[in-house]
mmCIF file of C-alpha atoms in Angstrom:
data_model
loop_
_atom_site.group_PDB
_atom_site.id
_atom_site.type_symbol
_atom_site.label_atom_id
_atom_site.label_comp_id
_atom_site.label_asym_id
_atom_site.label_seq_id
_atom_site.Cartn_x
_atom_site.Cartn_y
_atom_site.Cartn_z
ATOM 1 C CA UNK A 267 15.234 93.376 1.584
ATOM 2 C CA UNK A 268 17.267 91.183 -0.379
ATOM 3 C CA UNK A 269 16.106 87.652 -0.966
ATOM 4 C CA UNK A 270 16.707 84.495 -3.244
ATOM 5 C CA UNK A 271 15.001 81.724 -4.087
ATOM 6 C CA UNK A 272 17.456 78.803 -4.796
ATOM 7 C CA UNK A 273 17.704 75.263 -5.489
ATOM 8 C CA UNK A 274 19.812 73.163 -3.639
ATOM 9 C CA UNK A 275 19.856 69.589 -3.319
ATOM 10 C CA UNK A 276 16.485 69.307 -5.003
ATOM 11 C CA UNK A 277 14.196 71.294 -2.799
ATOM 12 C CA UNK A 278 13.293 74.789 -3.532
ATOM 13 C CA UNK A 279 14.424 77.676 -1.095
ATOM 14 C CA UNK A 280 14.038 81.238 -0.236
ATOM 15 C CA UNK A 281 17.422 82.088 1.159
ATOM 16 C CA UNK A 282 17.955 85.363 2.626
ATOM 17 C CA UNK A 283 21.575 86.641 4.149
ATOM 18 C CA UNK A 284 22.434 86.066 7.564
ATOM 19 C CA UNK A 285 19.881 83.332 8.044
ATOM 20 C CA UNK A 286 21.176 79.414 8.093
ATOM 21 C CA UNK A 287 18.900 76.489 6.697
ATOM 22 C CA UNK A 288 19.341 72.483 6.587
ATOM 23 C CA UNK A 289 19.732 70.406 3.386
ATOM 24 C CA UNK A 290 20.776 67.039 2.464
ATOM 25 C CA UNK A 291 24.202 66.043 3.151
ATOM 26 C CA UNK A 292 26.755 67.825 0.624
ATOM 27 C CA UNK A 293 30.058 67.323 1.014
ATOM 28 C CA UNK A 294 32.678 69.919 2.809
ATOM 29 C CA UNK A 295 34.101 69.851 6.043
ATOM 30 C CA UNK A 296 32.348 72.480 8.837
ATOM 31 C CA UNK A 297 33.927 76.614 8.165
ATOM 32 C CA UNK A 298 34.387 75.619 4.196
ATOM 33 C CA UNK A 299 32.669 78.317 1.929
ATOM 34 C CA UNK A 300 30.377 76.634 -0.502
ATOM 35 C CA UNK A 301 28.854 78.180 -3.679
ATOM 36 C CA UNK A 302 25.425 77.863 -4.970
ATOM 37 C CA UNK A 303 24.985 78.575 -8.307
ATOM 38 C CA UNK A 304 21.277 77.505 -9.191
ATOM 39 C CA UNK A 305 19.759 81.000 -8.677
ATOM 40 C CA UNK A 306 16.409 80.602 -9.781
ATOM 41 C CA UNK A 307 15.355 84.112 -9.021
ATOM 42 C CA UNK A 308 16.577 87.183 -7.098
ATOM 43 C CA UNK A 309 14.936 90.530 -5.226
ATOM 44 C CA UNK A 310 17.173 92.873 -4.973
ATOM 45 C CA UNK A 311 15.450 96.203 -3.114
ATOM 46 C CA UNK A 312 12.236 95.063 -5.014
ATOM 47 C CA UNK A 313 13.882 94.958 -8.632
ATOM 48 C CA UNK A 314 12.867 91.251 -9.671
ATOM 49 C CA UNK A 315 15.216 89.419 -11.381
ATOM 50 C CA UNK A 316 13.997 86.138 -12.851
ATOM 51 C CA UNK A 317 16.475 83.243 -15.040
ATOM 52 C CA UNK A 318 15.008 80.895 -17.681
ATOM 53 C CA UNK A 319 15.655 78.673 -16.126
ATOM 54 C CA UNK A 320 18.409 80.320 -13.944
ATOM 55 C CA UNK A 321 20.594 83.456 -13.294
ATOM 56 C CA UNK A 322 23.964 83.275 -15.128
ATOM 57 C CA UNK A 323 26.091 86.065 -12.821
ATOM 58 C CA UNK A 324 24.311 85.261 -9.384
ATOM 59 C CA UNK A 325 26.412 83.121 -6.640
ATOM 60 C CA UNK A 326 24.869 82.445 -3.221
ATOM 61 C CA UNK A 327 27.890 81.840 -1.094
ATOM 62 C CA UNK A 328 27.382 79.818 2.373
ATOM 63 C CA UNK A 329 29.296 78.919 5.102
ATOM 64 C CA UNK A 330 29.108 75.258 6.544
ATOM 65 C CA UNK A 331 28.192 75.244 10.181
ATOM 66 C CA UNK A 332 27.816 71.908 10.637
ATOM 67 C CA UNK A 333 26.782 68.159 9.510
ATOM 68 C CA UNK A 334 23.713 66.806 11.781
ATOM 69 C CA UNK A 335 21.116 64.104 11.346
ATOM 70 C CA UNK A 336 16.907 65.111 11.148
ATOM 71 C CA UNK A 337 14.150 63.740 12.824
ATOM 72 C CA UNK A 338 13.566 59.898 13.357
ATOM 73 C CA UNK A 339 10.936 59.063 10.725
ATOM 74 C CA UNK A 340 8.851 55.645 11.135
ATOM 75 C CA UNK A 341 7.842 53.406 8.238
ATOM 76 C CA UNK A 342 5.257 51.155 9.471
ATOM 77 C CA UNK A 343 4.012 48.746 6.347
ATOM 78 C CA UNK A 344 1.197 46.083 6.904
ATOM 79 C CA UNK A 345 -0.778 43.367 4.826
ATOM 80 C CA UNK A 346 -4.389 42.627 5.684
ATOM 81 C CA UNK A 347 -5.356 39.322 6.732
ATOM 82 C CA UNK A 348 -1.388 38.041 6.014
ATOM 83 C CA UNK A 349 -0.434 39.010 9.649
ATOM 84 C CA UNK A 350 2.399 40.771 8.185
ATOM 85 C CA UNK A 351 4.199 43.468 9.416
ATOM 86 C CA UNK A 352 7.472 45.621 9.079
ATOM 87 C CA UNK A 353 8.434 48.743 11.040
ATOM 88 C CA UNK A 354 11.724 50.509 9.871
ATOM 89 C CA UNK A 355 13.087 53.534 10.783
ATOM 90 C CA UNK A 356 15.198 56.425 9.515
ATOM 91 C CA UNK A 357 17.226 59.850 9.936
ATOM 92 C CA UNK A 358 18.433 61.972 6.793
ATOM 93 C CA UNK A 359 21.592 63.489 6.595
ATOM 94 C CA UNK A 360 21.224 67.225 6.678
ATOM 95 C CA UNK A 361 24.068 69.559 6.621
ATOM 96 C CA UNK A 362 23.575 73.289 8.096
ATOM 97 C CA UNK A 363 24.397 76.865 5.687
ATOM 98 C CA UNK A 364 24.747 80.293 6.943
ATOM 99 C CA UNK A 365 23.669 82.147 3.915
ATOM 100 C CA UNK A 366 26.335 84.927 4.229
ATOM 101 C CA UNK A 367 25.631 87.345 0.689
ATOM 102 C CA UNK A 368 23.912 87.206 -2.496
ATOM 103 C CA UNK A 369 26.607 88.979 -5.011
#
């Protein structure tokens, strides 16, 4: 099994081929190839490979499937005793990878 763990738009992720996963919004049209270079550590048929801080000849390339938008999330802020109040609401900007190989 052949696994990475990467980091991509400052999250930390175990990426594995063939799988897709959302991240903030980069910037590349839907069916461009996109390289990730921050490899912070590799499993290659259990031979661990780990960088300080990353891996020099590692790319993770992935496909962009599409742009989308995440779940509503609701900011509801209150004072005490002031009888104030403010609700706001918002939806990140995720874009969708296919993972397609670890070379």
């Amino acid at each position: 099994m052949t696994y990475a763990i990467i980091e991509a738009s400052g999250r930390q992720l175990w990426v594995e081929p063939g799988r897709f996963y959302d991240i903030n919004k980069i910037s590349g049209e839907p069916g461009d190839i996109v390289r990730l270079k921050r490899i912070l550590m590799l499993n290659r048929d259990d031979k661990v490979q780990i960088g300080h801080p990353c891996l020099a000849n590692i790319i993770v390339e992935a496909k962009i499937l599409k742009h989308l938008r995440g779940r509503k999330v609701t900011v509801f802020k209150m004072k005490p005793k002031k009888n104030i109040k403010s609700k706001q609401g918002h939806r990140q900007d995720l874009t969708r990878l296919l993972i397609q190989r670890i070379s």
